[in-house]
Coordinates of C-alpha atoms and ligand atoms in Angstrom, one line a residue:
M264 CA 0.3 -0.2 -0.2
K265 CA 1.4 3.7 -0.8
A266 CA 2.2 5.5 2.1
P267 CA -0.7 8.1 3.0
S268 CA -0.4 12.2 1.6
L269 CA -2.2 14.1 4.4
S270 CA -0.4 17.4 2.8
V271 CA -3.3 19.4 2.1
R272 CA -3.9 22.7 1.1
F273 CA -6.8 23.1 3.5
P274 CA -6.8 20.6 6.4
A275 CA -9.6 18.4 6.9
R276 CA -11.2 18.7 10.4
S277 CA -9.4 16.5 13.2
P278 CA -12.0 14.1 13.5
G279 CA -13.6 14.1 17.4
T280 CA -13.6 18.2 16.9
A281 CA -17.4 18.6 15.7
S282 CA -18.4 21.8 15.4
R283 CA -21.9 23.5 15.9
W284 CA -22.5 26.5 15.5
P285 CA -19.3 29.0 15.4
A286 CA -19.9 31.1 18.8
W287 CA -17.1 33.7 17.4
L288 CA -19.6 34.1 14.4
V289 CA -22.7 34.0 16.2
A290 CA -21.5 36.8 18.6
G291 CA -21.7 39.4 15.4
A292 CA -18.8 39.1 13.2
T293 CA -20.2 40.3 10.0
T294 CA -18.0 40.2 6.7
A295 CA -15.2 38.6 9.0
L296 CA -15.3 36.0 7.0
L297 CA -12.7 35.0 5.0
A298 CA -11.5 35.0 1.9
S299 CA -12.5 34.7 -0.3
A300 CA -3.3 0.6 -2.3
C301 CA -4.1 -1.3 -2.4
A302 CA -5.3 -1.6 -5.9
G303 CA -4.4 -4.8 -7.1
A304 CA -6.6 -6.9 -4.9
V305 CA -10.2 -6.7 -6.4
E306 CA -13.8 -8.7 -6.8
E307 CA -16.2 -8.0 -8.9
P308 CA -18.6 -6.1 -7.2
F309 CA -21.0 -4.1 -9.9
R310 CA -24.0 -6.1 -11.4
S311 CA -23.9 -7.4 -14.8
G312 CA -24.5 -4.9 -17.8
L313 CA -23.7 -2.2 -15.6
A314 CA -19.9 -2.1 -16.6
E315 CA -21.0 -2.1 -20.1
R316 CA -23.3 1.0 -20.2
D317 CA -20.6 2.5 -18.5
A318 CA -18.1 2.1 -20.8
A319 CA -20.7 3.5 -23.6
Q320 CA -21.4 6.9 -21.4
A321 CA -17.5 7.0 -20.5
E322 CA -16.6 6.5 -24.8
G323 CA -19.4 9.6 -25.5
S324 CA -18.2 12.1 -22.8
S325 CA -15.4 12.9 -24.9
D326 CA -18.0 15.0 -26.8
A327 CA -20.3 15.7 -23.8
P328 CA -23.7 17.0 -25.3
A329 CA -25.2 20.5 -24.4
A330 CA -27.3 18.7 -21.7
D331 CA -27.6 15.2 -21.2
P332 CA -30.1 13.3 -23.0
D333 CA -31.4 10.8 -20.9
C334 CA -31.8 13.7 -17.9
D335 CA -35.3 15.2 -17.4
D336 CA -35.8 19.0 -16.8
A337 CA -38.5 18.1 -14.4
N338 CA -36.4 16.4 -12.5
P339 CA -32.7 16.1 -12.6
R340 CA -32.1 13.8 -10.0
P341 CA -32.6 10.1 -10.8
S342 CA -28.5 9.2 -10.5
L343 CA -26.4 6.1 -11.6
G344 CA -27.5 2.5 -9.7
P345 CA -24.9 1.8 -6.4
P346 CA -22.8 -1.4 -6.9
E347 CA -24.8 -3.9 -4.6
P348 CA -22.7 -3.9 -1.9
L349 CA -20.8 -1.3 -1.7
P350 CA -17.2 -2.6 -2.2
A351 CA -14.5 -2.2 0.9
P352 CA -11.6 -0.3 0.3
A353 CA -9.7 -3.2 0.6
S354 CA -11.4 -5.0 -2.4
L355 CA -12.0 -2.1 -5.1
P356 CA -12.5 -2.7 -8.8
A357 CA -9.1 -3.4 -10.2
G358 CA -9.3 -0.4 -13.2
S359 CA -11.4 1.5 -12.0
Y360 CA -11.5 5.6 -10.6
M361 CA -11.6 4.1 -7.1
A362 CA -8.1 2.4 -7.5
E363 CA -6.8 5.1 -8.9
I364 CA -7.3 7.4 -5.8
Q365 CA -6.3 5.2 -3.3
A366 CA -3.2 4.1 -5.0
R367 CA -2.6 7.8 -4.9
G368 CA -3.2 8.4 -1.4
V369 CA -5.8 10.6 -1.4
L370 CA -8.9 12.0 -2.4
R371 CA -9.1 15.5 -4.1
A372 CA -12.1 17.0 -3.1
G373 CA -13.7 20.8 -4.4
V374 CA -15.3 22.9 -1.7
G375 CA -16.4 26.4 -0.9
A376 CA -14.0 27.8 1.8
D377 CA -16.9 30.6 2.7
T378 CA -20.0 29.2 2.8
L379 CA -21.2 28.8 6.1
L380 CA -22.7 25.5 7.6
F381 CA -21.6 23.4 4.2
G382 CA -17.9 24.3 3.5
F383 CA -16.3 27.5 5.5
L384 CA -13.0 28.4 7.0
N385 CA -13.0 28.5 10.5
P386 CA -10.4 30.5 11.8
Q387 CA -10.2 29.4 15.2
S388 CA -9.0 25.8 14.2
G389 CA -8.1 27.0 10.7
D390 CA -10.0 23.7 9.4
V391 CA -12.7 24.4 6.4
E392 CA -15.6 23.0 7.7
G393 CA -19.2 21.7 7.1
F394 CA -22.1 20.1 5.6
D395 CA -20.0 19.8 2.1
V396 CA -17.1 18.7 3.5
E397 CA -18.3 15.9 6.1
M398 CA -19.9 14.7 2.4
A399 CA -16.1 14.5 1.2
R400 CA -15.3 12.8 4.5
L401 CA -17.6 9.6 3.6
V402 CA -16.1 9.1 0.0
A403 CA -12.6 9.4 1.1
D404 CA -13.3 7.0 4.6
A405 CA -15.1 4.6 1.8
I406 CA -11.5 4.7 -0.5
F407 CA -9.6 4.4 2.0
G408 CA -11.0 3.6 5.2
D409 CA -10.1 7.2 6.8
P410 CA -11.9 10.4 6.2
D411 CA -8.5 12.3 6.5
R412 CA -7.1 10.8 3.6
L413 CA -8.9 14.5 1.6
E414 CA -7.2 17.1 0.1
L415 CA -9.3 19.8 0.3
I416 CA -9.3 22.3 -2.4
P417 CA -11.2 25.9 -2.5
V418 CA -13.5 26.6 -5.6
Q419 CA -15.2 29.4 -7.1
S420 CA -18.7 28.2 -7.9
A421 CA -18.1 28.7 -11.6
E422 CA -15.2 26.6 -11.9
R423 CA -16.7 23.4 -10.7
I424 CA -17.3 22.6 -13.8
D425 CA -14.2 22.8 -15.5
R426 CA -11.9 22.0 -12.6
L427 CA -13.5 18.4 -12.7
Q428 CA -13.1 18.2 -16.0
D429 CA -9.7 19.5 -16.6
G430 CA -8.9 16.9 -13.2
T431 CA -8.2 19.5 -10.7
V432 CA -10.5 17.7 -8.3
D433 CA -12.4 14.1 -8.1
I434 CA -15.3 15.4 -7.1
V435 CA -16.9 18.5 -6.2
V436 CA -18.4 19.1 -2.8
K437 CA -19.6 23.0 -3.2
T438 CA -23.8 23.7 -2.4
M439 CA -23.8 22.3 -6.2
T440 CA -27.6 22.1 -7.7
I441 CA -28.2 19.1 -10.0
N442 CA -29.9 20.1 -13.1
C443 CA -29.7 18.8 -16.7
E444 CA -26.9 21.3 -18.3
R445 CA -24.7 20.4 -15.6
W446 CA -25.2 17.0 -16.7
G447 CA -24.3 17.1 -20.0
S448 CA -20.9 18.3 -19.0
I449 CA -20.2 16.2 -15.5
N450 CA -22.2 13.0 -13.3
F451 CA -24.1 14.0 -10.5
S452 CA -24.4 11.3 -6.8
T453 CA -28.1 11.4 -5.8
V454 CA -29.4 14.1 -4.5
Y455 CA -28.1 14.9 -0.5
Y456 CA -30.0 18.2 0.5
E457 CA -33.0 19.8 -0.7
S458 CA -33.1 23.4 -1.0
G459 CA -34.7 26.4 -2.6
Q460 CA -33.7 30.0 -3.7
R461 CA -34.6 32.8 -1.4
L462 CA -33.9 36.7 -1.0
L463 CA -31.7 38.4 1.8
V464 CA -32.6 42.1 2.2
G465 CA -32.1 44.9 4.8
N466 CA -34.7 44.4 7.8
D467 CA -36.0 47.5 7.1
T468 CA -37.3 47.5 4.0
G469 CA -40.3 46.3 3.4
V470 CA -39.5 43.7 1.1
V471 CA -41.3 40.2 1.9
S472 CA -40.3 38.1 -1.3
I473 CA -38.6 38.5 -4.5
D474 CA -41.6 40.2 -6.1
D475 CA -41.2 43.2 -4.3
V476 CA -38.2 44.2 -5.9
G477 CA -39.1 45.3 -9.1
G478 CA -36.4 45.3 -12.0
E479 CA -34.7 48.5 -11.0
R480 CA -33.1 47.6 -7.5
A481 CA -29.6 45.2 -8.0
I482 CA -30.2 42.4 -6.5
C483 CA -26.2 40.1 -5.8
A484 CA -25.3 36.6 -7.2
I485 CA -22.3 35.0 -8.3
S486 CA -21.2 34.1 -11.8
G487 CA -21.6 30.4 -12.9
T488 CA -24.5 29.4 -10.5
T489 CA -28.4 28.4 -11.3
S490 CA -28.9 31.9 -9.0
L491 CA -27.7 34.3 -10.8
A492 CA -29.6 32.6 -14.5
R493 CA -33.1 32.0 -12.0
L494 CA -32.6 36.4 -11.3
E495 CA -31.9 37.2 -15.2
A496 CA -34.5 35.2 -16.5
E497 CA -36.8 36.5 -13.7
G498 CA -36.1 40.1 -15.0
V499 CA -34.7 41.2 -11.9
A500 CA -31.7 43.6 -12.2
T501 CA -28.3 41.6 -10.9
I502 CA -25.0 42.7 -9.4
E503 CA -22.3 39.5 -10.1
E504 CA -19.2 38.7 -7.8
A505 CA -17.3 35.8 -7.8
S506 CA -18.0 34.9 -4.0
W507 CA -20.8 35.1 -2.0
T508 CA -19.1 37.3 1.1
D509 CA -17.8 39.6 -2.0
C510 CA -22.3 40.0 -2.2
L511 CA -22.1 40.0 1.4
V512 CA -19.8 43.2 1.0
A513 CA -21.5 44.5 -1.8
F514 CA -24.7 44.5 0.3
Q515 CA -23.3 45.7 2.8
Q516 CA -21.7 48.9 0.9
G517 CA -25.1 49.8 -0.8
R518 CA -24.2 48.8 -4.1
A519 CA -26.7 45.6 -3.8
F520 CA -30.4 46.0 -2.5
G521 CA -30.3 42.0 -1.5
I522 CA -28.0 38.9 -2.3
S523 CA -30.6 35.5 -3.6
T524 CA -29.5 31.8 -3.5
D525 CA -30.4 28.8 -2.1
D526 CA -31.5 29.1 1.5
T527 CA -28.8 27.3 3.4
I528 CA -25.9 29.9 1.8
L529 CA -28.6 32.7 3.0
A530 CA -28.3 31.6 6.2
G531 CA -25.1 31.5 6.7
L532 CA -24.4 34.9 5.2
A533 CA -27.4 36.7 7.6
A534 CA -25.9 34.9 10.7
Q535 CA -23.0 37.3 9.6
D536 CA -24.8 41.0 9.5
P537 CA -27.7 41.7 12.1
Y538 CA -28.7 43.8 9.8
A539 CA -30.1 41.5 7.2
E540 CA -32.8 39.2 6.7
V541 CA -34.0 36.2 4.9
V542 CA -37.2 36.7 3.3
G543 CA -40.6 35.1 1.2
A544 CA -40.8 31.2 0.6
P545 CA -37.9 29.9 -1.8
F546 CA -38.8 30.1 -5.1
S547 CA -37.1 27.4 -6.7
E548 CA -35.7 23.5 -6.4
E549 CA -32.2 22.8 -5.7
P550 CA -31.1 19.7 -5.3
Y551 CA -27.2 18.9 -4.1
G552 CA -25.4 16.7 -5.7
I553 CA -22.0 15.8 -5.3
G554 CA -20.1 16.8 -8.9
L555 CA -18.7 13.4 -10.5
P556 CA -16.1 13.3 -13.6
K557 CA -17.9 12.0 -16.7
D558 CA -15.7 9.6 -17.8
H559 CA -15.7 7.6 -14.5
P560 CA -19.0 6.2 -14.2
E561 CA -18.3 3.2 -11.8
F562 CA -17.1 6.2 -9.5
T563 CA -20.7 7.5 -10.1
R564 CA -21.7 4.8 -8.7
F565 CA -20.1 4.2 -6.1
V566 CA -20.3 7.2 -4.1
N567 CA -24.3 7.0 -4.7
A568 CA -23.3 3.4 -2.8
V569 CA -21.7 5.7 -0.1
L570 CA -25.0 8.2 -0.1
E571 CA -27.1 4.7 0.6
Q572 CA -25.2 3.3 3.9
A573 CA -25.3 7.3 5.0
R574 CA -28.8 7.6 4.8
S575 CA -29.9 4.0 6.0
D576 CA -27.1 3.8 8.9
G577 CA -28.1 7.1 10.8
T578 CA -25.2 9.2 9.5
W579 CA -27.0 11.4 7.2
E580 CA -28.9 12.2 10.2
R581 CA -26.0 12.6 12.4
L582 CA -24.3 15.2 10.3
Y583 CA -27.4 17.1 9.3
D584 CA -28.0 17.2 13.6
E585 CA -24.5 18.8 13.8
W586 CA -23.9 21.4 11.3
L587 CA -27.5 22.2 10.1
A588 CA -30.2 21.4 12.7
D589 CA -29.6 24.1 14.7
V590 CA -30.1 26.8 11.6
L591 CA -32.3 24.9 8.5
G592 CA -34.3 23.2 11.7
K593 CA -34.8 20.6 13.0
G594 CA -36.9 17.2 12.1
V595 CA -35.8 17.5 7.9
A596 CA -35.9 13.9 6.5
V597 CA -33.2 12.2 4.8
P598 CA -33.1 13.0 1.0
N599 CA -34.5 10.1 -0.8
A600 CA -32.4 8.4 -4.2
S601 CA -33.2 7.9 -7.2
Y602 CA -32.0 5.7 -10.5
R603 CA -31.9 5.8 -13.7
T604 CA -30.9 2.4 -14.1
Ligands
LIG832 N1 -26.8 26.3 -6.0 C1 -26.7 26.7 -6.9 C2 -25.5 26.5 -7.6 O1 -24.8 25.2 -7.8 C3 -25.6 28.0 -5.7 C4 -24.6 27.5 -4.8 C5 -23.3 27.9 -4.6 O2 -22.5 28.9 -5.6 O3 -22.1 27.6 -4.2 O4 -25.7 27.3 -9.0

């Protein structure tokens, strides 16, 4: 087995340092938040027939269509069926992308570094933490038997697909909405969180929904996101920034009247600004999936098996309670998985 490579650009969270909603933040920090193997030992874990279909998909991926023809805009969630059972780290199939990652010694995960709750650099611990990071740790654990064999690489929303396609990262776990256009370039896991777009404004504006904004007051969103696309489609005036922290600055400087994106991200921004409040009902569906390379469908199936396990053995609920329940509400149901095959 190759010696472990533990060098990380951002350290993975140390085991046992379960963080909650950080006190330094609740205490009222404003924009402070930061800136931005054993590969030979194998068995035959995949159901017959899947391998041929995977090979065909991988072949077609060099000439990826604009949108995935197998994807339904009304419900883009179905992903590739998982192997049964999930192969153990010592039994990853030879030639699979999982075996390649194992031989390398570390899983490279693209994550956010300024999205409170999901992927954020905790200045107290120096670690990048959050629910998305936990999803990456589950995948690392399934490949290595060790969740810390993880290199966390910060990515902006607009570069999530490029970093997967150029091989800089093996997975992207960054509040990433599953949709058919993206399925044309990358694969997604099954949904691991159901979000929805909302609006953040100053708490003395009288604005209670996106319909009150009109076409003149500028709302901030960031490049390469479903959030920006939806605002533009609805005729809302927009300010485009590179990160949600930049949007918070624009809002606090009065350049933006408000910010609109997923309820999850807005909850984290609102916690950093006592003048901000999140208003109105969600006006979109933003199902989050783990972004995966298109040319390794066996890896998508493997990650889906990892998520199946987390759904069924209580891990998802434990992580939800640890990271999200205090802010996003208790008693949220585990999102259902659905499969194309
Ligand atoms: N869920 C939205 C998307 O995938 C926004 C997420 C983000 O910017 O982190 O485009």
